[in-house]
Amino acid sequence: MLRGGSQRPINVRVVTMDCELEFAVLPATTGKQLFDQVVKTIGLREVWYFGLQYIDSKGLVTWLKMNKKVTAQDVRKETPLQFKFRAKFFPEDVSDELIQEITQRLFFLQVKEAILTEEYYCPPETSVLLASYAVQAKYGDYNPDVHKPGFLGHERLLPSRVLEQHRLSRAQWEERITNWYAEHRGMLREDAILEYLKIAQDLEMYGVNYFEIKNKKGTRLWLGVDALGLNVYEFEDRLTPKIGFPWSEIRNISFNDKKFIIKPNDKKAPDFVFYVSRLRINKRILALCMGNHELYLRRRRSDTIEVQQMKAQAREEKALRHAERAHLAREKQARMDAERKRAELEKRVKEYEAEARRAMQALAQSEKTARDLEEKMKRVEAEAAERERLRLEAERLKRQAEESIAQMRSSQTASEEEKRMILARTREAEEKAKQLEAEAAKRERDAEDLQAALMAAKKQQVEDAKALVNATSTDKFHLMEANMNPDAMQHSQELGRPASDAGSSSSSSGVGAGVGVGVGAGVSGGTEVRRGVYTAGVQAGPTDLSAGDGKGGPSWEVGDRDAIAMKNDRIRQQLESLGAELDAAMDPEKVSAFDKLHRLNKSQGRNKFKTLQRIRAGNTRQRILDFESM
């Protein structure tokens, strides 16, 4: 115990689930003043769930009392004084009761830590599902281009027990987590945190504080204190409660030294009495019972103005976040569509450019062909002139031959030798004339063919020129230019705006009007007090506190509630499939006692809420007698 003999400030360090805070407090500072300073610093308003933990001089975890000075409590002497800011009480249903994002995040981190350190037992397949929500909460939507194999290599996502029990590599575990993670696409990080908690609250050990007790027979048992009431467990099985007492059945709680007495509303029933090994354990049990019972009543009354304001603000902020996310999604889709159109248009431009190049090449080839044909045509025309000259020469020779024949016929005196020479020259001239005529006819046909080819080449040249004009026409590019114009693309100025800007000042301002539960308020006088009493604010006789004043309160009862994961058939089937797969990969020699108990409960169709319904059946008297006989 610390004694503040002077007014010199004392250094205090408070560790929350995601940050460390340091304060300098006066020796007269009470637990509540320190607590209020912490919640004001972190912007928390749902203060009734939380408390400050410390390690006392005997090495035991203890909750700081709000109504006593910090220095007057049994805090281990060190500099600075060490405290942990943790959830002391848990809601019945996280989706209905946790309002602020910071509250949800603190619960998420604490529950996640409890699962990873195996304070809460979690089946292997459920561990994988929860890990996928934790990844969604940290990384956002799955992107295969960013979240490549190995990106979870340094993350702590599964309990060590699960990793050691199964013959699977880290890559195989990552693959199974990523398969589920990919299905959460589009889920907000805040929603992923809430989904994690909704599944985690269905775990049997979630939110339960266990204390070792004995009944009058001396049988070692466990007492579980949680948001719904008190449960009794066999010493070897902390998963399955055997007897339960809801808060609505409890009228008075007290202890005398190591004896703890619970008086039920049913006055015909005997007192529920058990024993603990240390007095301080009874004090802790009483403080937890008081706080949980107060919250139980609070849930069944109308919300205070402060809570109504917080819920309204939370709804507005959530609607704003969803609207901003929808806006961002539309912006993202618009950008993707614009990029897709740009890519398509760029592809079309490249196609048009290729088409234009081909048209230009074809036109150049056509022009070259036309030039070649024109040169050939010139040669043909020259040859035609030569043919005309040869034809005229042939005609001249023919006339000369005819004249020679005529002379020969008219001259009777010509010798035979001269006649033969004249005839030979005549035949030679005729043959040469025939050859010239045949060659002229052939060249005429070649000229006609060449003329036809030249006409076809000119026609092709005209068509290629038209194709080039068509390929390079501006009509094909006006749509592309309109779409690729930066002025035509919408850019929202709000795209880079943080989702938490709106309403951030109001969500972090102020602290709730006092702590909802006076921790340790029922025990006065410090460690010297060996008795404590807490009486529920109800009338004599059986009273159903679950009804309250008929206003507010949870919208479900234990008997009607199913596990969240079981409500979704697809998730249930996937869990069963993954469970069978992991069972096949489990090392039989490493199966834990909790694994065996979980399998037994599962094979008998039991879950947390069906078990609670069963153990609270019957009258209070019979359940107390059953407890005494354990």
XYZ file of C-alpha atoms in Angstrom:
630
model
C 0.000 0.000 0.000
C 1.292 3.430 -0.937
C 1.173 6.292 1.524
C 1.242 9.804 0.154
C 2.944 11.853 2.845
C 3.478 14.847 0.563
C 1.677 16.569 -2.255
C 4.387 15.695 -4.754
C 2.775 14.284 -7.957
C 2.947 10.550 -8.557
C 3.657 9.215 -12.040
C 1.087 6.739 -13.328
C 1.156 4.673 -16.515
C -2.105 3.298 -17.907
C -1.905 0.747 -20.719
C -5.005 0.355 -22.872
C -5.356 -2.307 -25.560
C -3.839 -0.033 -28.208
C -1.870 2.729 -26.472
C 0.008 3.792 -23.348
C -0.917 6.860 -21.318
C 1.096 8.560 -18.593
C -0.272 10.925 -15.980
C 1.027 12.790 -12.974
C -1.558 12.554 -10.181
C -1.684 13.928 -6.676
C -1.578 11.576 -3.672
C -5.193 12.497 -2.906
C -6.412 11.390 -6.354
C -9.146 8.762 -6.137
C -9.589 5.791 -8.416
C -12.559 7.460 -10.090
C -10.617 10.654 -10.769
C -7.848 8.673 -12.456
C -10.425 6.607 -14.353
C -12.235 9.757 -15.543
C -8.954 11.232 -16.739
C -8.239 8.091 -18.776
C -11.661 7.876 -20.441
C -11.603 11.597 -21.221
C -8.188 11.239 -22.854
C -9.234 8.359 -25.122
C -12.706 9.792 -25.832
C -14.678 6.926 -24.293
C -18.243 7.518 -23.106
C -19.483 3.959 -22.461
C -17.505 3.901 -19.245
C -19.691 1.437 -17.350
C -18.011 -1.612 -18.899
C -14.442 -0.707 -17.952
C -12.113 -0.514 -15.009
C -8.440 -0.200 -14.075
C -6.487 -3.351 -13.284
C -3.296 -3.582 -11.286
C -1.043 -6.207 -9.717
C -1.178 -6.018 -5.926
C 1.666 -6.598 -3.514
C 0.904 -10.338 -3.472
C 1.077 -10.633 -7.254
C -2.678 -10.987 -7.777
C -4.689 -9.152 -10.434
C -7.005 -6.650 -8.729
C -9.437 -3.957 -9.862
C -8.855 -0.410 -8.671
C -11.631 0.793 -6.353
C -13.280 3.957 -7.588
C -14.145 5.466 -4.186
C -10.705 5.120 -2.607
C -7.470 7.004 -3.132
C -5.064 5.408 -5.554
C -2.260 5.628 -3.001
C -4.421 3.980 -0.322
C -4.826 0.782 -2.333
C -2.510 -2.203 -2.457
C -0.798 -1.188 -5.706
C 2.654 -2.685 -6.179
C 5.223 -0.005 -5.470
C 7.078 0.920 -8.650
C 7.717 4.023 -10.718
C 5.544 4.785 -12.536
C 2.554 2.982 -11.042
C 1.281 0.442 -13.568
C -2.397 0.019 -14.493
C -4.246 -1.677 -17.321
C -7.447 -0.235 -18.740
C -9.652 -3.262 -19.446
C -13.275 -4.294 -19.870
C -14.531 -5.514 -16.504
C -18.125 -6.213 -17.513
C -19.422 -7.593 -20.786
C -22.643 -6.886 -22.696
C -25.288 -9.516 -23.266
C -25.343 -8.779 -26.998
C -22.581 -6.672 -28.545
C -24.612 -5.652 -31.590
C -27.364 -4.131 -29.418
C -25.315 -2.595 -26.626
C -21.887 -1.439 -27.800
C -22.443 2.005 -29.286
C -19.148 3.806 -29.840
C -16.539 2.591 -32.292
C -13.825 2.990 -29.669
C -15.815 0.763 -27.293
C -16.183 -1.897 -29.962
C -12.489 -1.668 -30.810
C -11.362 -2.006 -27.181
C -13.591 -5.058 -26.713
C -12.348 -6.500 -30.006
C -8.691 -6.169 -29.035
C -9.278 -7.571 -25.540
C -11.342 -10.541 -26.736
C -8.864 -11.238 -29.533
C -6.016 -11.247 -27.017
C -7.979 -13.582 -24.723
C -8.511 -16.022 -27.609
C -4.888 -15.919 -28.765
C -3.579 -16.428 -25.218
C -6.141 -19.245 -24.759
C -7.880 -17.542 -21.870
C -10.985 -18.333 -23.921
C -11.218 -21.702 -25.610
C -11.931 -21.342 -29.332
C -12.341 -24.316 -31.722
C -9.813 -24.424 -34.586
C -12.345 -23.797 -37.364
C -13.858 -20.834 -35.492
C -10.339 -19.494 -34.898
C -9.805 -19.394 -38.671
C -13.119 -17.590 -39.232
C -12.338 -15.031 -36.526
C -8.848 -14.539 -37.959
C -10.378 -13.654 -41.340
C -12.474 -10.904 -39.718
C -9.393 -9.638 -37.866
C -7.554 -9.414 -41.204
C -10.504 -7.549 -42.758
C -10.489 -5.124 -39.822
C -6.771 -4.440 -40.318
C -6.265 -4.546 -44.090
C -9.679 -3.686 -45.523
C -10.896 -5.364 -48.709
C -8.900 -8.239 -50.151
C -6.860 -7.337 -53.235
C -4.994 -10.249 -54.862
C -2.512 -7.819 -56.439
C -1.572 -6.455 -53.001
C -2.314 -9.299 -50.591
C -0.064 -11.904 -52.129
C 0.882 -15.221 -50.489
C 2.968 -14.567 -47.401
C 1.426 -11.208 -46.471
C 0.182 -12.716 -43.181
C 3.542 -14.278 -42.383
C 4.223 -11.991 -39.420
C 0.659 -11.715 -38.145
C -0.445 -13.407 -34.921
C -3.908 -14.656 -35.800
C -4.339 -18.160 -34.357
C -3.800 -19.591 -30.860
C -0.519 -21.457 -30.445
C -2.479 -24.555 -29.453
C -4.228 -24.632 -32.834
C -0.952 -24.229 -34.746
C 0.779 -26.957 -32.754
C -2.079 -29.459 -32.910
C -2.347 -29.636 -36.695
C 0.063 -30.882 -39.313
C -0.309 -27.775 -41.458
C 2.282 -25.236 -42.555
C 1.885 -21.492 -42.043
C 1.233 -21.145 -45.777
C -1.645 -23.630 -45.533
C -3.129 -21.771 -42.563
C -2.776 -18.492 -44.457
C -4.545 -19.984 -47.464
C -7.526 -21.029 -45.332
C -7.718 -17.633 -43.635
C -7.406 -15.797 -46.960
C -10.204 -17.862 -48.532
C -12.604 -16.519 -45.915
C -11.015 -13.074 -45.912
C -11.753 -12.731 -49.643
C -15.461 -13.314 -48.958
C -15.637 -10.233 -46.705
C -15.080 -7.863 -49.645
C -17.094 -4.668 -49.240
C -17.308 -4.946 -45.442
C -16.308 -1.861 -43.457
C -13.502 -2.320 -40.953
C -15.876 -1.321 -38.139
C -18.406 -3.912 -39.304
C -15.676 -6.575 -39.407
C -14.854 -5.797 -35.758
C -18.513 -6.138 -34.807
C -18.844 -9.420 -36.727
C -15.786 -10.716 -34.869
C -17.389 -9.883 -31.524
C -20.770 -11.330 -32.522
C -19.132 -14.690 -33.209
C -16.761 -14.507 -30.231
C -19.609 -13.864 -27.780
C -20.973 -17.317 -28.646
C -17.840 -18.956 -27.220
C -18.558 -20.758 -23.966
C -15.875 -18.926 -21.961
C -16.527 -15.439 -23.367
C -17.023 -12.816 -20.643
C -16.984 -15.343 -17.798
C -14.984 -14.721 -14.606
C -14.135 -18.038 -12.962
C -13.611 -18.560 -9.235
C -12.737 -21.806 -7.506
C -15.355 -22.633 -4.860
C -16.537 -25.543 -2.711
C -20.017 -26.576 -1.670
C -20.935 -27.813 1.807
C -19.695 -31.291 0.884
C -16.269 -29.837 0.052
C -16.482 -30.661 -3.663
C -14.180 -28.490 -5.758
C -16.202 -26.557 -8.328
C -16.003 -23.432 -10.470
C -18.311 -20.436 -10.119
C -18.767 -18.434 -13.317
C -19.949 -14.814 -13.109
C -21.097 -13.199 -16.354
C -23.632 -10.768 -17.790
C -26.503 -13.269 -17.591
C -26.071 -14.594 -14.068
C -24.165 -17.154 -12.014
C -23.232 -20.609 -13.299
C -21.664 -23.584 -11.549
C -19.170 -25.824 -13.366
C -17.569 -29.118 -12.508
C -13.906 -28.667 -11.700
C -12.741 -30.586 -14.790
C -15.086 -28.804 -17.206
C -15.190 -25.015 -17.477
C -16.950 -25.189 -20.853
C -20.264 -26.697 -19.812
C -22.105 -25.233 -16.813
C -24.189 -27.695 -14.813
C -26.397 -25.325 -12.806
C -27.377 -21.739 -13.544
C -29.001 -18.872 -11.667
C -30.057 -15.841 -13.738
C -29.874 -12.431 -12.098
C -33.669 -12.257 -12.090
C -33.770 -15.034 -9.451
C -31.301 -13.404 -7.038
C -32.498 -11.107 -4.236
C -29.511 -10.658 -1.947
C -25.778 -11.400 -2.091
C -23.479 -11.323 0.926
C -20.364 -12.901 2.365
C -19.007 -13.525 5.820
C -15.292 -14.166 5.767
C -14.815 -17.085 3.315
C -18.494 -17.993 3.190
C -20.598 -16.591 0.352
C -24.399 -16.504 0.632
C -26.898 -15.875 -2.166
C -30.555 -15.469 -1.252
C -32.975 -16.282 -4.082
C -36.254 -14.481 -4.723
C -38.069 -17.735 -4.043
C -38.300 -17.656 -0.244
C -39.192 -21.336 -0.175
C -35.798 -22.153 -1.611
C -32.771 -22.504 0.683
C -29.834 -20.121 0.458
C -27.205 -20.796 -2.184
C -24.033 -21.100 -0.089
C -20.458 -21.816 -1.154
C -16.961 -21.318 0.235
C -13.741 -19.864 -1.138
C -10.135 -20.125 -0.034
C -9.496 -16.410 0.553
C -11.501 -13.481 1.804
C -10.397 -11.226 -1.062
C -11.910 -13.685 -3.549
C -15.322 -13.145 -1.965
C -14.820 -9.397 -2.277
C -14.046 -9.750 -5.966
C -17.069 -12.003 -6.487
C -19.309 -9.508 -4.723
C -17.985 -6.574 -6.765
C -18.518 -8.468 -10.035
C -21.998 -9.569 -9.002
C -22.931 -6.004 -8.111
C -21.670 -4.577 -11.379
C -23.211 -7.263 -13.581
C -26.537 -7.068 -11.756
C -26.645 -3.278 -12.100
C -25.996 -3.579 -15.839
C -28.610 -6.336 -16.079
C -31.191 -3.953 -14.610
C -29.928 -1.048 -16.700
C -30.511 -2.966 -19.942
C -34.126 -3.529 -18.995
C -34.880 0.100 -18.267
C -35.362 2.934 -20.709
C -32.144 4.396 -22.047
C -30.891 7.536 -20.363
C -30.748 10.772 -22.347
C -26.988 10.347 -22.669
C -27.312 6.839 -24.109
C -30.081 7.943 -26.460
C -27.849 10.757 -27.710
C -24.917 8.376 -28.178
C -27.077 5.915 -30.108
C -28.479 8.672 -32.310
C -24.988 9.996 -32.964
C -23.706 6.487 -33.680
C -26.539 5.898 -36.158
C -25.793 9.188 -37.902
C -22.075 8.446 -38.063
C -22.722 4.944 -39.352
C -25.124 6.245 -41.996
C -22.547 8.874 -42.955
C -19.812 6.250 -43.222
C -21.980 4.029 -45.385
C -22.945 7.013 -47.544
C -19.304 8.011 -47.912
C -18.345 4.435 -48.684
C -21.095 4.234 -51.290
C -19.905 7.559 -52.707
C -16.319 6.324 -52.792
C -17.471 3.085 -54.386
C -19.288 5.063 -57.074
C -16.231 7.258 -57.587
C -14.031 4.199 -57.789
C -16.389 2.523 -60.238
C -16.556 5.713 -62.316
C -12.778 5.892 -62.392
C -12.551 2.230 -63.317
C -15.110 2.761 -66.088
C -13.202 5.824 -67.313
C -9.937 3.901 -67.254
C -11.581 1.018 -69.082
C -12.979 3.388 -71.719
C -9.602 5.074 -71.987
C -7.919 1.705 -72.500
C -10.513 0.711 -75.090
C -10.133 4.018 -76.930
C -6.357 3.805 -76.808
C -6.647 0.329 -78.272
C -8.925 1.652 -80.994
C -6.498 4.513 -81.683
C -3.695 2.016 -82.095
C -5.896 -0.029 -84.415
C -6.720 3.108 -86.433
C -3.053 4.047 -86.579
C -2.146 0.550 -87.741
C -4.946 0.713 -90.303
C -3.687 4.109 -91.497
C -0.137 2.769 -91.776
C -1.386 -0.180 -93.796
C -3.428 2.166 -96.016
C -0.427 4.432 -96.555
C 1.743 1.445 -97.383
C -0.904 0.156 -99.798
C -1.210 3.609 -101.390
C 2.559 3.875 -101.746
C 2.630 0.423 -103.309
C -0.215 1.377 -105.650
C 1.587 4.556 -106.669
C 4.792 2.603 -107.310
C 2.873 0.052 -109.368
C 1.211 2.864 -111.327
C 4.581 4.503 -112.011
C 6.042 1.200 -113.185
C 3.058 0.626 -115.445
C 3.315 4.154 -116.838
C 6.964 3.548 -117.679
C 6.012 0.280 -119.335
C 3.259 2.124 -121.178
C 5.785 4.633 -122.485
C 7.959 1.788 -123.684
C 4.915 0.192 -125.302
C 4.077 3.457 -127.040
C 7.657 3.671 -128.323
C 7.417 0.104 -129.493
C 4.086 0.926 -131.151
C 5.794 3.724 -133.076
C 8.534 1.286 -134.055
C 5.878 -1.192 -135.136
C 4.252 1.459 -137.262
C 7.586 2.155 -138.914
C 8.136 -1.546 -139.549
C 4.623 -1.881 -140.933
C 5.253 0.958 -143.325
C 8.570 -0.626 -144.269
C 6.810 -3.958 -144.868
C 4.224 -2.282 -147.031
C 6.987 -0.573 -148.975
C 8.780 -3.867 -149.518
C 5.534 -5.482 -150.482
C 4.889 -2.782 -153.051
C 8.415 -3.181 -154.369
C 7.873 -6.933 -154.665
C 4.629 -6.400 -156.463
C 6.317 -3.918 -158.752
C 9.125 -6.401 -159.410
C 6.622 -9.126 -160.274
C 4.829 -6.775 -162.541
C 8.090 -5.839 -164.253
C 9.015 -9.476 -164.568
C 5.722 -10.304 -166.161
C 6.009 -7.388 -168.532
C 9.569 -8.230 -169.505
C 9.762 -11.409 -171.471
C 13.423 -11.015 -171.997
C 14.499 -11.438 -168.366
C 16.706 -14.376 -167.779
C 15.764 -17.283 -165.659
C 18.350 -16.301 -163.117
C 16.890 -12.859 -162.699
C 13.422 -14.345 -162.376
C 14.558 -16.619 -159.555
C 16.208 -13.725 -157.756
C 13.129 -11.586 -158.124
C 10.906 -14.414 -156.841
C 13.241 -15.032 -153.903
C 13.236 -11.350 -152.973
C 9.487 -11.286 -153.337
C 8.988 -14.303 -151.024
C 11.486 -12.847 -148.576
C 9.634 -9.542 -148.559
C 6.309 -11.302 -148.079
C 7.647 -13.431 -145.197
C 9.206 -10.402 -143.561
C 5.940 -8.524 -143.945
C 4.062 -11.440 -142.337
C 6.545 -11.550 -139.462
C 6.221 -7.835 -138.956
C 2.432 -8.112 -138.979
C 2.483 -11.023 -136.484
C 4.876 -9.167 -134.189
C 2.775 -6.034 -134.503
C -0.361 -8.001 -133.567
C 1.413 -9.524 -130.525
C 2.681 -6.153 -129.368
C -0.808 -4.771 -129.866
C -2.222 -7.431 -127.544
C 0.548 -6.763 -124.979
C -0.233 -3.081 -125.165
C -3.911 -3.773 -124.535
C -3.050 -6.001 -121.503
C -0.687 -3.373 -120.144
C -3.325 -0.697 -120.628
C -5.835 -2.816 -118.674
C -3.286 -3.381 -115.848
C -2.556 0.341 -115.756
C -6.261 1.134 -115.462
C -6.626 -1.446 -112.637
C -3.595 0.005 -110.833
C -5.010 3.514 -111.061
C -8.352 2.249 -109.760
C -6.587 0.516 -106.814
C -4.631 3.706 -106.182
C -7.881 5.652 -105.924
C -9.346 3.052 -103.513
C -6.198 3.085 -101.344
C -6.302 6.863 -101.230
C -9.926 6.721 -100.090
C -9.013 4.124 -97.415
C -6.220 6.366 -96.145
C -8.568 9.340 -95.967
C -11.125 7.193 -94.122
C -8.510 5.848 -91.673
C -7.237 9.317 -90.824
C -10.639 10.975 -90.744
C -11.344 13.103 -87.600
C -14.836 11.614 -87.398
C -13.333 8.470 -85.901
C -11.571 10.377 -83.144
C -14.135 12.868 -81.923
C -15.701 10.372 -79.446
C -12.266 9.366 -78.177
C -11.251 12.983 -77.653
C -14.474 13.695 -75.779
C -13.952 10.716 -73.455
C -10.241 11.311 -72.942
C -10.717 14.997 -72.204
C -9.799 15.510 -68.519
C -12.619 18.035 -68.175
C -15.117 15.299 -68.989
C -14.037 13.146 -66.015
C -15.536 13.939 -62.638
C -13.163 14.287 -59.721
C -14.745 14.517 -56.301
C -13.014 16.785 -53.846
C -14.293 14.546 -51.077
C -12.451 11.478 -52.335
C -9.513 12.018 -50.026
C -11.628 13.047 -47.089
C -11.232 10.752 -44.059
C -14.421 8.913 -43.181
C -14.022 9.843 -39.558
C -13.897 13.635 -40.085
C -17.617 14.136 -39.783
C -18.784 14.182 -36.234
C -15.349 13.363 -34.839
C -15.369 16.276 -32.472
C -18.689 15.340 -30.968
C -17.834 11.662 -30.645
C -14.682 12.335 -28.690
C -15.883 15.130 -26.492
C -16.906 14.722 -22.928
C -17.158 11.774 -20.616
C -20.225 9.900 -19.479
C -22.064 11.222 -16.485
C -20.330 9.094 -13.913
C -19.411 5.446 -13.857
C -22.454 3.241 -14.212
C -21.244 0.709 -11.657
C -19.601 1.629 -8.402
C -16.832 -0.936 -8.343
C -16.368 -2.204 -4.844
C -19.014 0.159 -3.528
C -20.613 -2.571 -1.487
C -17.467 -3.181 0.537
C -16.310 -0.361 2.777
C -13.359 -0.056 5.064
C -10.689 -1.735 2.901
C -9.163 -5.127 3.599
C -10.169 -5.133 7.266
C -13.858 -5.613 6.346
C -14.674 -9.321 6.440
C -18.357 -9.042 5.607
C -20.232 -7.585 2.665
C -23.859 -7.373 1.589
C -25.563 -6.448 -1.668
C -29.344 -6.399 -1.950
C -30.999 -6.220 -5.347
C -33.461 -3.377 -5.720
C -36.558 -5.620 -5.921
C -39.620 -6.267 -3.822
C -39.929 -9.339 -1.655
C -41.118 -12.425 -3.428
C -40.258 -13.848 -6.830
C -39.614 -11.085 -9.343
C -38.808 -11.444 -13.026
C -36.129 -8.826 -13.512
C -35.934 -9.673 -17.202
C -39.174 -7.749 -17.638
C -37.890 -4.649 -15.820
C -40.272 -1.789 -16.307
C -41.396 -3.025 -19.655
C -39.129 -0.663 -21.573
C -35.924 -1.218 -23.435
C -33.700 -4.171 -22.704
C -32.355 -6.854 -25.019
C -34.678 -8.076 -27.726
C -33.915 -11.759 -27.116
C -34.079 -14.342 -24.383
C -31.559 -17.097 -23.745
C -33.900 -19.819 -24.906
C -34.541 -18.146 -28.252
C -30.991 -17.245 -29.084
C -28.855 -19.325 -31.429
C -25.183 -18.943 -32.081
C -24.533 -16.217 -34.651
C -22.498 -18.514 -36.871
C -25.305 -21.074 -36.874
C -27.805 -18.540 -38.251
C -25.934 -18.372 -41.521
C -26.261 -21.716 -43.260
C -23.390 -21.036 -45.595
C -21.025 -20.156 -42.744
C -22.240 -23.177 -40.793
C -21.561 -25.493 -43.727
C -18.142 -23.947 -44.283
C -17.316 -24.293 -40.594
C -18.356 -27.936 -40.630
C -16.331 -28.594 -43.779
C -13.259 -26.829 -42.394
C -13.732 -28.559 -39.032
C -13.724 -31.974 -40.720
C -10.637 -31.011 -42.714
C -8.798 -29.798 -39.610
C -9.835 -32.875 -37.629
C -8.171 -35.005 -40.291
C -4.984 -32.926 -39.995
C -4.938 -32.920 -36.172
C -2.318 -34.868 -34.270
C -4.322 -37.257 -32.013
C -1.679 -37.035 -29.308
C -2.120 -33.253 -29.009
C -5.883 -33.141 -28.506
C -6.556 -31.029 -25.401
C -9.145 -31.611 -22.692
C -11.118 -28.608 -23.953
C -11.106 -30.092 -27.474
C -12.606 -33.303 -26.141
C -15.269 -31.429 -24.178
C -16.117 -29.282 -27.198
C -16.457 -32.344 -29.435
C -18.702 -34.012 -26.870
C -20.975 -30.959 -26.669
C -21.048 -30.676 -30.451
C -21.905 -34.349 -30.912
C -24.824 -33.935 -28.491
C -26.112 -30.835 -30.291
C -25.334 -28.448 -27.432
C -24.157 -24.870 -27.707
C -23.733 -22.077 -25.187
C -27.310 -20.825 -25.195
C -29.039 -24.191 -25.375
C -26.980 -25.215 -22.363
C -27.954 -22.057 -20.446
C -31.606 -22.724 -21.197
C -31.303 -26.302 -19.963
C -29.440 -25.573 -16.710
C -31.971 -22.889 -15.713
C -34.973 -25.136 -16.183
C -36.977 -26.157 -13.123
C -37.405 -24.266 -9.879
C -34.691 -22.534 -7.904
C -35.020 -24.867 -4.918
C -34.265 -27.962 -6.968
C -31.223 -26.365 -8.586
C -29.800 -25.373 -5.200
C -30.321 -28.921 -3.950
C -28.580 -30.208 -7.080
C -25.655 -27.903 -6.303
C -25.414 -29.204 -2.749
C -25.331 -32.772 -4.004
C -22.525 -32.205 -6.523
